[in-house]
PDB file of C-alpha atoms in Angstrom:
ATOM      1  CA  MET L 221     -60.235  12.078 121.016  1.00 72.00           C
ATOM      2  CA  GLU L 222     -58.866   9.246 123.239  1.00 83.00           C
ATOM      3  CA  ARG L 223     -56.976   6.057 122.092  1.00 84.00           C
ATOM      4  CA  ARG L 224     -59.372   4.166 124.019  1.00 87.00           C
ATOM      5  CA  GLU L 225     -62.454   5.499 122.582  1.00 90.00           C
ATOM      6  CA  LEU L 226     -61.181   4.681 119.097  1.00 92.00           C
ATOM      7  CA  GLU L 227     -60.253   1.291 119.603  1.00 90.00           C
ATOM      8  CA  TYR L 228     -63.870   0.623 121.550  1.00 92.00           C
ATOM      9  CA  PHE L 229     -65.519   2.099 118.644  1.00 94.00           C
ATOM     10  CA  LEU L 230     -63.375  -0.199 116.008  1.00 94.00           C
ATOM     11  CA  ALA L 231     -64.120  -3.146 118.171  1.00 93.00           C
ATOM     12  CA  ILE L 232     -67.604  -2.580 118.123  1.00 94.00           C
ATOM     13  CA  ALA L 233     -68.124  -2.145 114.318  1.00 94.00           C
ATOM     14  CA  GLU L 234     -66.308  -5.215 113.503  1.00 92.00           C
ATOM     15  CA  CYS L 235     -68.046  -7.315 116.224  1.00 94.00           C
ATOM     16  CA  GLY L 236     -71.474  -6.041 115.605  1.00 93.00           C
ATOM     17  CA  SER L 237     -72.361  -5.528 118.901  1.00 93.00           C
ATOM     18  CA  PHE L 238     -71.539  -4.040 122.576  1.00 93.00           C
ATOM     19  CA  THR L 239     -71.714  -7.201 124.301  1.00 92.00           C
ATOM     20  CA  ALA L 240     -69.290  -9.231 121.836  1.00 92.00           C
ATOM     21  CA  ALA L 241     -67.045  -6.516 121.683  1.00 92.00           C
ATOM     22  CA  ALA L 242     -67.087  -6.228 125.349  1.00 90.00           C
ATOM     23  CA  GLN L 243     -66.028  -9.927 125.569  1.00 90.00           C
ATOM     24  CA  THR L 244     -63.641  -9.757 122.701  1.00 89.00           C
ATOM     25  CA  LEU L 245     -61.738  -6.730 124.776  1.00 88.00           C
ATOM     26  CA  ARG L 246     -62.633  -8.264 128.518  1.00 85.00           C
ATOM     27  CA  VAL L 247     -63.889  -4.952 129.712  1.00 85.00           C
ATOM     28  CA  ALA L 248     -67.212  -4.275 131.443  1.00 87.00           C
ATOM     29  CA  GLN L 249     -70.255  -3.318 129.156  1.00 88.00           C
ATOM     30  CA  PRO L 250     -70.958  -0.303 130.846  1.00 89.00           C
ATOM     31  CA  SER L 251     -67.173   0.799 130.497  1.00 87.00           C
ATOM     32  CA  LEU L 252     -67.589   0.447 126.534  1.00 90.00           C
ATOM     33  CA  SER L 253     -71.154   2.075 126.723  1.00 91.00           C
ATOM     34  CA  HIS L 254     -69.765   5.213 128.745  1.00 90.00           C
ATOM     35  CA  ALA L 255     -66.724   5.681 126.232  1.00 90.00           C
ATOM     36  CA  ILE L 256     -68.589   5.450 123.019  1.00 93.00           C
ATOM     37  CA  ALA L 257     -71.199   7.919 124.465  1.00 92.00           C
ATOM     38  CA  THR L 258     -68.517  10.166 125.471  1.00 92.00           C
ATOM     39  CA  LEU L 259     -66.969   9.948 121.811  1.00 92.00           C
ATOM     40  CA  GLU L 260     -70.337  10.756 120.425  1.00 92.00           C
ATOM     41  CA  ASN L 261     -70.381  13.955 122.770  1.00 91.00           C
ATOM     42  CA  ARG L 262     -67.099  15.000 121.422  1.00 88.00           C
ATOM     43  CA  LEU L 263     -68.311  14.239 117.736  1.00 91.00           C
ATOM     44  CA  GLY L 264     -71.828  15.423 118.290  1.00 91.00           C
ATOM     45  CA  GLY L 265     -73.387  12.823 116.982  1.00 92.00           C
ATOM     46  CA  ARG L 266     -74.134   9.303 116.932  1.00 93.00           C
ATOM     47  CA  VAL L 267     -71.394   6.633 115.319  1.00 94.00           C
ATOM     48  CA  PHE L 268     -74.124   3.709 115.545  1.00 94.00           C
ATOM     49  CA  HIS L 269     -77.337   2.778 115.011  1.00 94.00           C
ATOM     50  CA  ARG L 270     -78.496   0.575 118.504  1.00 91.00           C
ATOM     51  CA  LEU L 271     -80.484  -2.028 117.088  1.00 91.00           C
ATOM     52  CA  PRO L 272     -83.092  -4.775 118.833  1.00 87.00           C
ATOM     53  CA  GLN L 273     -79.702  -7.167 117.548  1.00 87.00           C
ATOM     54  CA  GLY L 274     -76.516  -5.421 117.673  1.00 90.00           C
ATOM     55  CA  VAL L 275     -75.383  -2.106 116.128  1.00 93.00           C
ATOM     56  CA  SER L 276     -74.970  -0.711 112.755  1.00 94.00           C
ATOM     57  CA  LEU L 277     -72.719   1.781 111.739  1.00 95.00           C
ATOM     58  CA  THR L 278     -74.516   5.395 111.057  1.00 95.00           C
ATOM     59  CA  PRO L 279     -73.157   7.631 107.892  1.00 93.00           C
ATOM     60  CA  ALA L 280     -71.005   9.514 110.849  1.00 94.00           C
ATOM     61  CA  GLY L 281     -69.553   6.383 112.179  1.00 93.00           C
ATOM     62  CA  GLU L 282     -69.037   4.838 108.542  1.00 94.00           C
ATOM     63  CA  ALA L 283     -66.604   8.283 107.861  1.00 93.00           C
ATOM     64  CA  LEU L 284     -65.281   7.386 111.067  1.00 94.00           C
ATOM     65  CA  ILE L 285     -63.750   3.783 110.264  1.00 93.00           C
ATOM     66  CA  GLU L 286     -60.957   4.296 108.125  1.00 91.00           C
ATOM     67  CA  PRO L 287     -59.306   7.255 109.842  1.00 91.00           C
ATOM     68  CA  ALA L 288     -59.807   5.437 112.912  1.00 92.00           C
ATOM     69  CA  ARG L 289     -57.897   2.822 111.200  1.00 90.00           C
ATOM     70  CA  GLN L 290     -55.169   4.619 110.600  1.00 87.00           C
ATOM     71  CA  VAL L 291     -54.942   6.369 114.080  1.00 88.00           C
ATOM     72  CA  MET L 292     -54.353   2.869 115.497  1.00 87.00           C
ATOM     73  CA  ARG L 293     -51.448   2.065 113.034  1.00 84.00           C
ATOM     74  CA  ASP L 294     -50.126   5.511 113.719  1.00 83.00           C
ATOM     75  CA  LEU L 295     -50.127   5.012 117.017  1.00 83.00           C
ATOM     76  CA  SER L 296     -48.895   1.602 117.104  1.00 80.00           C
ATOM     77  CA  THR L 297     -46.195   2.576 114.308  1.00 78.00           C
ATOM     78  CA  ALA L 298     -44.679   5.772 116.924  1.00 78.00           C
ATOM     79  CA  THR L 299     -44.656   2.834 119.783  1.00 73.00           C
ATOM     80  CA  ASP L 300     -42.727   0.362 117.366  1.00 71.00           C
ATOM     81  CA  SER L 301     -40.397   3.245 116.728  1.00 69.00           C
ATOM     82  CA  VAL L 302     -39.445   4.338 119.876  1.00 69.00           C
ATOM     83  CA  ARG L 303     -38.900   0.628 120.977  1.00 63.00           C
ATOM     84  CA  GLU L 304     -36.852   0.205 118.090  1.00 62.00           C
ATOM     85  CA  VAL L 305     -34.813   3.147 119.297  1.00 54.00           C
ATOM     86  CA  LEU L 306     -34.118   1.516 122.569  1.00 51.00           C
ATOM     87  CA  GLY L 307     -33.285  -1.324 121.252  1.00 46.00           C
ATOM     88  CA  LEU L 308     -36.276  -3.355 122.157  1.00 42.00           C
ATOM     89  CA  ALA L 309     -37.124  -6.363 120.233  1.00 62.00           C
ATOM     90  CA  GLY L 310     -40.567  -7.322 119.159  1.00 69.00           C
ATOM     91  CA  GLY L 311     -43.473  -5.629 117.195  1.00 77.00           C
ATOM     92  CA  ARG L 312     -45.745  -6.882 114.597  1.00 84.00           C
ATOM     93  CA  LEU L 313     -45.924  -7.155 110.764  1.00 90.00           C
ATOM     94  CA  ASP L 314     -49.337  -7.438 109.384  1.00 92.00           C
ATOM     95  CA  ILE L 315     -49.421  -8.477 105.366  1.00 96.00           C
ATOM     96  CA  VAL L 316     -52.411  -9.251 103.502  1.00 94.00           C
ATOM     97  CA  ALA L 317     -52.084 -11.581 100.505  1.00 93.00           C
ATOM     98  CA  GLN L 318     -53.869 -13.603  97.403  1.00 88.00           C
ATOM     99  CA  THR L 319     -53.246 -17.445  98.591  1.00 85.00           C
ATOM    100  CA  THR L 320     -50.681 -17.619  95.764  1.00 85.00           C
ATOM    101  CA  LEU L 321     -48.581 -15.197  96.621  1.00 89.00           C
ATOM    102  CA  ALA L 322     -49.080 -16.299 100.375  1.00 88.00           C
ATOM    103  CA  VAL L 323     -47.143 -19.711  99.511  1.00 87.00           C
ATOM    104  CA  ASP L 324     -44.668 -18.147  96.882  1.00 88.00           C
ATOM    105  CA  PRO L 325     -42.777 -15.831  97.915  1.00 91.00           C
ATOM    106  CA  LEU L 326     -44.319 -14.701 100.592  1.00 93.00           C
ATOM    107  CA  ALA L 327     -43.970 -17.843 102.533  1.00 92.00           C
ATOM    108  CA  GLU L 328     -40.162 -17.858 101.992  1.00 91.00           C
ATOM    109  CA  LEU L 329     -39.961 -14.336 102.818  1.00 93.00           C
ATOM    110  CA  VAL L 330     -41.464 -14.492 105.891  1.00 94.00           C
ATOM    111  CA  GLY L 331     -38.959 -17.071 106.780  1.00 93.00           C
ATOM    112  CA  SER L 332     -35.792 -14.849 105.606  1.00 90.00           C
ATOM    113  CA  PHE L 333     -37.448 -12.135 107.754  1.00 90.00           C
ATOM    114  CA  LEU L 334     -38.196 -14.223 110.789  1.00 89.00           C
ATOM    115  CA  ARG L 335     -34.713 -15.342 110.769  1.00 88.00           C
ATOM    116  CA  ALA L 336     -33.194 -12.118 111.218  1.00 83.00           C
ATOM    117  CA  HIS L 337     -35.957 -10.681 113.653  1.00 84.00           C
ATOM    118  CA  PRO L 338     -37.227 -13.684 115.337  1.00 85.00           C
ATOM    119  CA  ARG L 339     -39.596 -11.944 118.123  1.00 82.00           C
ATOM    120  CA  VAL L 340     -41.638  -9.571 115.703  1.00 87.00           C
ATOM    121  CA  ALA L 341     -45.333 -11.542 115.246  1.00 88.00           C
ATOM    122  CA  VAL L 342     -46.418 -11.659 111.956  1.00 93.00           C
ATOM    123  CA  HIS L 343     -49.941 -11.829 110.936  1.00 93.00           C
ATOM    124  CA  ILE L 344     -51.064 -12.634 107.075  1.00 94.00           C
ATOM    125  CA  ALA L 345     -54.680 -12.203 105.986  1.00 90.00           C
ATOM    126  CA  ASP L 346     -55.199 -13.801 102.533  1.00 82.00           C
ATOM    127  CA  PRO L 347     -58.688 -12.632 100.577  1.00 77.00           C
ATOM    128  CA  GLU L 348     -58.397 -14.271  97.191  1.00 60.00           C
ATOM    129  CA  LEU L 349     -59.701 -11.189  95.272  1.00 65.00           C
ATOM    130  CA  GLY L 350     -57.336  -8.916  94.390  1.00 64.00           C
ATOM    131  CA  TRP L 351     -59.535  -5.625  94.954  1.00 72.00           C
ATOM    132  CA  ASP L 352     -60.143  -6.604  98.688  1.00 84.00           C
ATOM    133  CA  VAL L 353     -56.359  -6.779  99.162  1.00 88.00           C
ATOM    134  CA  THR L 354     -55.880  -3.152  97.830  1.00 87.00           C
ATOM    135  CA  ALA L 355     -59.098  -1.744  99.901  1.00 86.00           C
ATOM    136  CA  ALA L 356     -57.490  -3.823 102.949  1.00 87.00           C
ATOM    137  CA  VAL L 357     -54.491  -1.736 102.328  1.00 89.00           C
ATOM    138  CA  ARG L 358     -55.853   1.505 101.686  1.00 86.00           C
ATOM    139  CA  ALA L 359     -58.490   1.368 104.770  1.00 82.00           C
ATOM    140  CA  GLY L 360     -55.541   0.666 107.234  1.00 83.00           C
ATOM    141  CA  GLU L 361     -56.286  -2.785 107.960  1.00 84.00           C
ATOM    142  CA  CYS L 362     -53.296  -4.479 106.732  1.00 90.00           C
ATOM    143  CA  GLU L 363     -49.959  -2.459 106.153  1.00 91.00           C
ATOM    144  CA  LEU L 364     -48.566  -4.382 103.770  1.00 95.00           C
ATOM    145  CA  GLY L 365     -50.277  -6.181 100.553  1.00 94.00           C
ATOM    146  CA  MET L 366     -49.348  -8.270  97.871  1.00 93.00           C
ATOM    147  CA  VAL L 367     -51.197  -8.961  94.616  1.00 90.00           C
ATOM    148  CA  ASP L 368     -50.799 -11.536  91.934  1.00 84.00           C
ATOM    149  CA  SER L 369     -51.071  -9.242  89.009  1.00 73.00           C
ATOM    150  CA  THR L 370     -49.083  -5.749  88.237  1.00 63.00           C
ATOM    151  CA  GLU L 371     -52.421  -4.778  86.438  1.00 64.00           C
ATOM    152  CA  GLU L 372     -53.856  -3.403  89.746  1.00 59.00           C
ATOM    153  CA  VAL L 373     -54.464   0.118  89.946  1.00 54.00           C
ATOM    154  CA  LEU L 374     -51.943   1.332  92.594  1.00 70.00           C
ATOM    155  CA  GLU L 375     -51.136   4.794  91.809  1.00 75.00           C
ATOM    156  CA  ASP L 376     -51.882   6.062  95.021  1.00 81.00           C
ATOM    157  CA  LEU L 377     -49.784   3.931  96.721  1.00 89.00           C
ATOM    158  CA  ALA L 378     -46.010   2.965  97.075  1.00 91.00           C
ATOM    159  CA  SER L 379     -45.339  -0.267  95.461  1.00 91.00           C
ATOM    160  CA  MET L 380     -42.991  -2.928  94.300  1.00 91.00           C
ATOM    161  CA  VAL L 381     -42.939  -5.587  91.515  1.00 90.00           C
ATOM    162  CA  LEU L 382     -41.732  -9.054  92.402  1.00 91.00           C
ATOM    163  CA  PRO L 383     -39.447 -11.426  90.467  1.00 88.00           C
ATOM    164  CA  GLY L 384     -41.854 -13.731  87.851  1.00 88.00           C
ATOM    165  CA  ARG L 385     -43.033 -16.931  88.503  1.00 90.00           C
ATOM    166  CA  GLU L 386     -43.409 -19.261  85.668  1.00 93.00           C
ATOM    167  CA  ILE L 387     -46.697 -21.052  85.471  1.00 95.00           C
ATOM    168  CA  GLN L 388     -47.320 -24.548  84.562  1.00 95.00           C
ATOM    169  CA  ALA L 389     -50.441 -26.856  83.668  1.00 95.00           C
ATOM    170  CA  VAL L 390     -51.186 -29.529  86.277  1.00 96.00           C
ATOM    171  CA  LEU L 391     -53.419 -32.443  85.015  1.00 95.00           C
ATOM    172  CA  PRO L 392     -54.477 -35.798  86.188  1.00 94.00           C
ATOM    173  CA  SER L 393     -52.277 -38.194  86.606  1.00 87.00           C
ATOM    174  CA  SER L 394     -54.290 -40.591  83.883  1.00 81.00           C
ATOM    175  CA  ALA L 395     -53.256 -37.452  81.558  1.00 74.00           C
ATOM    176  CA  ALA L 396     -50.730 -39.184  78.960  1.00 61.00           C
ATOM    177  CA  PRO L 397     -48.284 -36.388  77.756  1.00 62.00           C
ATOM    178  CA  GLY L 398     -47.771 -38.696  74.841  1.00 64.00           C
ATOM    179  CA  ASP L 399     -45.071 -37.121  72.951  1.00 65.00           C
ATOM    180  CA  ARG L 400     -45.382 -33.533  73.528  1.00 74.00           C
ATOM    181  CA  ALA L 401     -43.169 -31.864  76.181  1.00 77.00           C
ATOM    182  CA  GLU L 402     -45.000 -28.613  76.033  1.00 90.00           C
ATOM    183  CA  LEU L 403     -48.851 -27.564  76.023  1.00 92.00           C
ATOM    184  CA  THR L 404     -49.891 -24.694  73.132  1.00 90.00           C
ATOM    185  CA  PRO L 405     -53.212 -22.495  73.707  1.00 88.00           C
ATOM    186  CA  ALA L 406     -54.401 -24.653  71.510  1.00 87.00           C
ATOM    187  CA  ASP L 407     -54.030 -28.218  74.026  1.00 89.00           C
ATOM    188  CA  LEU L 408     -55.359 -25.861  77.211  1.00 90.00           C
ATOM    189  CA  ALA L 409     -58.548 -24.894  74.781  1.00 89.00           C
ATOM    190  CA  GLU L 410     -59.315 -28.869  74.700  1.00 89.00           C
ATOM    191  CA  LEU L 411     -59.108 -29.498  78.627  1.00 91.00           C
ATOM    192  CA  ASP L 412     -61.616 -29.262  81.600  1.00 93.00           C
ATOM    193  CA  TRP L 413     -60.617 -27.000  84.221  1.00 96.00           C
ATOM    194  CA  VAL L 414     -60.713 -26.958  88.077  1.00 97.00           C
ATOM    195  CA  SER L 415     -60.470 -23.038  89.295  1.00 96.00           C
ATOM    196  CA  THR L 416     -61.342 -20.703  91.697  1.00 93.00           C
ATOM    197  CA  PRO L 417     -64.128 -17.961  90.926  1.00 91.00           C
ATOM    198  CA  LYS L 418     -64.186 -15.010  88.548  1.00 89.00           C
ATOM    199  CA  GLY L 419     -61.843 -12.189  90.152  1.00 83.00           C
ATOM    200  CA  THR L 420     -59.303 -14.375  91.717  1.00 86.00           C
ATOM    201  CA  ALA L 421     -55.536 -15.074  90.426  1.00 86.00           C
ATOM    202  CA  THR L 422     -56.196 -18.463  89.722  1.00 90.00           C
ATOM    203  CA  ARG L 423     -58.892 -17.832  87.525  1.00 91.00           C
ATOM    204  CA  GLU L 424     -57.228 -14.544  86.079  1.00 88.00           C
ATOM    205  CA  VAL L 425     -54.362 -16.787  84.689  1.00 91.00           C
ATOM    206  CA  ILE L 426     -56.589 -19.470  83.249  1.00 93.00           C
ATOM    207  CA  GLU L 427     -58.568 -17.211  81.639  1.00 91.00           C
ATOM    208  CA  ASN L 428     -56.128 -15.453  80.027  1.00 88.00           C
ATOM    209  CA  THR L 429     -54.091 -18.100  78.567  1.00 90.00           C
ATOM    210  CA  VAL L 430     -56.681 -20.383  77.729  1.00 88.00           C
ATOM    211  CA  GLY L 431     -58.756 -17.518  75.972  1.00 67.00           C
ATOM    212  CA  VAL L 432     -55.739 -16.237  74.284  1.00 55.00           C
ATOM    213  CA  ARG L 433     -57.223 -17.935  70.433  1.00 55.00           C
ATOM    214  CA  GLY L 434     -60.952 -16.477  71.383  1.00 59.00           C
ATOM    215  CA  GLY L 435     -63.538 -18.141  73.758  1.00 67.00           C
ATOM    216  CA  GLY L 436     -63.331 -18.907  77.491  1.00 80.00           C
ATOM    217  CA  PRO L 437     -61.959 -22.254  79.354  1.00 91.00           C
ATOM    218  CA  ASN L 438     -64.746 -25.046  80.114  1.00 91.00           C
ATOM    219  CA  VAL L 439     -64.737 -24.487  83.858  1.00 93.00           C
ATOM    220  CA  MET L 440     -65.956 -28.125  85.354  1.00 95.00           C
ATOM    221  CA  VAL L 441     -65.648 -27.318  88.948  1.00 96.00           C
ATOM    222  CA  GLU L 442     -65.003 -23.851  90.316  1.00 96.00           C
ATOM    223  CA  THR L 443     -64.331 -23.471  94.393  1.00 94.00           C
ATOM    224  CA  ALA L 444     -63.437 -20.530  96.668  1.00 89.00           C
ATOM    225  CA  HIS L 445     -60.985 -22.845  98.575  1.00 90.00           C
ATOM    226  CA  GLN L 446     -57.797 -22.782  97.051  1.00 89.00           C
ATOM    227  CA  ALA L 447     -57.005 -26.168  98.853  1.00 90.00           C
ATOM    228  CA  MET L 448     -59.486 -28.193  97.402  1.00 95.00           C
ATOM    229  CA  ILE L 449     -57.652 -27.610  93.360  1.00 96.00           C
ATOM    230  CA  VAL L 450     -55.252 -29.798  93.479  1.00 96.00           C
ATOM    231  CA  PRO L 451     -57.364 -32.376  95.093  1.00 96.00           C
ATOM    232  CA  SER L 452     -59.688 -31.769  92.904  1.00 96.00           C
ATOM    233  CA  VAL L 453     -56.985 -32.265  90.091  1.00 96.00           C
ATOM    234  CA  LEU L 454     -55.589 -35.227  91.561  1.00 96.00           C
ATOM    235  CA  ALA L 455     -59.269 -37.002  91.301  1.00 95.00           C
ATOM    236  CA  GLY L 456     -59.808 -36.291  87.514  1.00 94.00           C
ATOM    237  CA  ALA L 457     -62.138 -33.506  87.587  1.00 95.00           C
ATOM    238  CA  GLY L 458     -59.942 -31.363  85.379  1.00 95.00           C
ATOM    239  CA  ALA L 459     -57.053 -29.507  84.720  1.00 96.00           C
ATOM    240  CA  THR L 460     -55.811 -26.401  86.072  1.00 97.00           C
ATOM    241  CA  LEU L 461     -52.708 -23.675  85.983  1.00 96.00           C
ATOM    242  CA  LEU L 462     -50.172 -23.158  89.041  1.00 94.00           C
ATOM    243  CA  PRO L 463     -47.388 -21.779  89.816  1.00 93.00           C
ATOM    244  CA  ALA L 464     -44.587 -23.604  89.290  1.00 93.00           C
ATOM    245  CA  SER L 465     -43.348 -24.018  93.155  1.00 91.00           C
ATOM    246  CA  MET L 466     -47.133 -25.128  93.793  1.00 92.00           C
ATOM    247  CA  ALA L 467     -47.285 -27.006  90.538  1.00 94.00           C
ATOM    248  CA  GLY L 468     -44.259 -28.849  91.615  1.00 93.00           C
ATOM    249  CA  GLU L 469     -45.561 -29.795  94.967  1.00 94.00           C
ATOM    250  CA  ALA L 470     -48.764 -31.377  93.005  1.00 95.00           C
ATOM    251  CA  GLY L 471     -46.143 -33.624  90.912  1.00 94.00           C
ATOM    252  CA  LYS L 472     -45.388 -34.883  94.130  1.00 95.00           C
ATOM    253  CA  GLN L 473     -48.647 -36.192  95.161  1.00 95.00           C
ATOM    254  CA  GLY L 474     -48.708 -37.640  91.105  1.00 94.00           C
ATOM    255  CA  ALA L 475     -49.962 -35.083  89.056  1.00 95.00           C
ATOM    256  CA  THR L 476     -49.018 -34.348  85.308  1.00 93.00           C
ATOM    257  CA  ILE L 477     -46.922 -31.371  85.275  1.00 94.00           C
ATOM    258  CA  MET L 478     -46.348 -29.428  81.884  1.00 94.00           C
ATOM    259  CA  SER L 479     -44.848 -26.453  80.713  1.00 94.00           C
ATOM    260  CA  LEU L 480     -46.668 -24.043  78.806  1.00 94.00           C
ATOM    261  CA  ARG L 481     -45.616 -22.773  74.972  1.00 92.00           C
ATOM    262  CA  PRO L 482     -45.079 -19.640  74.776  1.00 92.00           C
ATOM    263  CA  ARG L 483     -43.898 -19.343  78.607  1.00 93.00           C
ATOM    264  CA  VAL L 484     -46.550 -17.668  81.460  1.00 92.00           C
ATOM    265  CA  ILE L 485     -44.912 -15.332  83.488  1.00 92.00           C
ATOM    266  CA  ARG L 486     -46.891 -13.871  86.609  1.00 90.00           C
ATOM    267  CA  ARG L 487     -45.549 -11.098  88.437  1.00 87.00           C
ATOM    268  CA  GLY L 488     -46.638  -9.774  91.907  1.00 89.00           C
ATOM    269  CA  VAL L 489     -46.703  -6.396  93.629  1.00 92.00           C
ATOM    270  CA  LEU L 490     -45.827  -5.643  97.103  1.00 95.00           C
ATOM    271  CA  PHE L 491     -47.395  -2.236  98.107  1.00 94.00           C
ATOM    272  CA  TRP L 492     -47.979   0.281 100.925  1.00 93.00           C
ATOM    273  CA  ARG L 493     -50.090   3.191 101.632  1.00 89.00           C
ATOM    274  CA  ARG L 494     -47.584   6.140 101.079  1.00 86.00           C
ATOM    275  CA  GLY L 495     -46.062   7.530 104.429  1.00 82.00           C
ATOM    276  CA  PRO L 496     -43.913   6.069 107.232  1.00 83.00           C
ATOM    277  CA  LEU L 497     -43.858   2.476 108.038  1.00 85.00           C
ATOM    278  CA  SER L 498     -43.870   1.037 111.264  1.00 83.00           C
ATOM    279  CA  PRO L 499     -39.820  -0.401 111.794  1.00 83.00           C
ATOM    280  CA  SER L 500     -41.324  -4.186 110.870  1.00 86.00           C
ATOM    281  CA  ALA L 501     -42.700  -3.314 107.787  1.00 89.00           C
ATOM    282  CA  ALA L 502     -39.910  -1.041 106.666  1.00 88.00           C
ATOM    283  CA  GLU L 503     -37.528  -3.894 107.438  1.00 87.00           C
ATOM    284  CA  PHE L 504     -39.355  -6.047 105.388  1.00 93.00           C
ATOM    285  CA  VAL L 505     -39.755  -3.976 102.407  1.00 94.00           C
ATOM    286  CA  ARG L 506     -35.880  -3.526 102.724  1.00 90.00           C
ATOM    287  CA  LEU L 507     -35.268  -7.248 102.944  1.00 91.00           C
ATOM    288  CA  VAL L 508     -37.623  -7.898  99.724  1.00 93.00           C
ATOM    289  CA  GLU L 509     -36.173  -4.919  97.809  1.00 92.00           C
ATOM    290  CA  GLU L 510     -32.634  -6.532  98.355  1.00 88.00           C
ATOM    291  CA  LEU L 511     -33.820 -10.172  97.800  1.00 83.00           C
ATOM    292  CA  VAL L 512     -34.873  -8.493  94.169  1.00 83.00           C
ATOM    293  CA  ARG L 513     -31.995  -6.945  93.780  1.00 82.00           C
ATOM    294  CA  ARG L 514     -30.000 -10.020  94.450  1.00 77.00           C
ATOM    295  CA  GLY L 515     -31.919 -12.120  92.046  1.00 67.00           C
ATOM    296  CA  PRO L 516     -34.278 -15.248  92.669  1.00 55.00           C
ATOM    297  CA  GLY L 517     -32.685 -18.296  94.487  1.00 49.00           C
ATOM    298  CA  ASP L 518     -30.807 -16.549  96.654  1.00 45.00           C
ATOM    299  CA  HIS L 519     -32.025 -15.487  99.735  1.00 43.00           C
ATOM    300  CA  SER L 520     -29.267 -15.474 101.970  1.00 40.00           C
ATOM    301  CA  ARG L 521     -28.377 -12.921 104.350  1.00 38.00           C
ATOM    302  CA  GLU L 522     -25.178 -11.101 104.313  1.00 36.00           C
TER     303      GLU L 522
END
């Protein structure tokens, strides 16, 4: 197989039609059709069902998706490795992370990385569900992944536990804490909640924390839009639980921030497929290992 054939195959699979893929790749559609016909001849069967409106993958096409993605990534890794040996700047870093981790600690980690490697292009994808994150790495769509729980099954992947982040309660500004400095699970059970859907990191921490004494949280507002959480709390719709850094930003907007008793600490995981990493990904992993070793709060470079 040729690289061009696999590139065209993946583009058609992602775009859903030859026409859309040709526009995305900026190639003539006959060239695209010819490349796929050649690929199908090599394989001995069709990889696409041709439909009146677009295409769909055949079983053979489904079987080819993941290997094709990995081949393309391996070729990219080989190219980047040669460039590194030749002293050429550049490369690309692909990371998929849940939203809460994308805010903290990923944003700061990427900043530290780019200060040392300013010409590397960084792409961050953020499906909120943890299993979507791991699937993206296993399928070769992204090289590195971050999930907001050490409970995720990662036996087939290389991984590193990230420093813990304290979780705090974020309440409407009208919620007076009274003489309480902290909230207990019993206090939390009395509150209404604003949360993302089941299976997301925010929902998981709310359910695990509020449900300590039996019974689930009373979720008044459920939204898939993480950016809507704090505005909803400020509008008085309910409370939520967020990492301390995100809670602090909500506090600057007027929300009431309270600590929890007992403390709730979440530890995320950085992970990747076993085997060689691209130079950019390998350097990012090395940077994170260094920062984890130094401990929280020290992101300076020697």
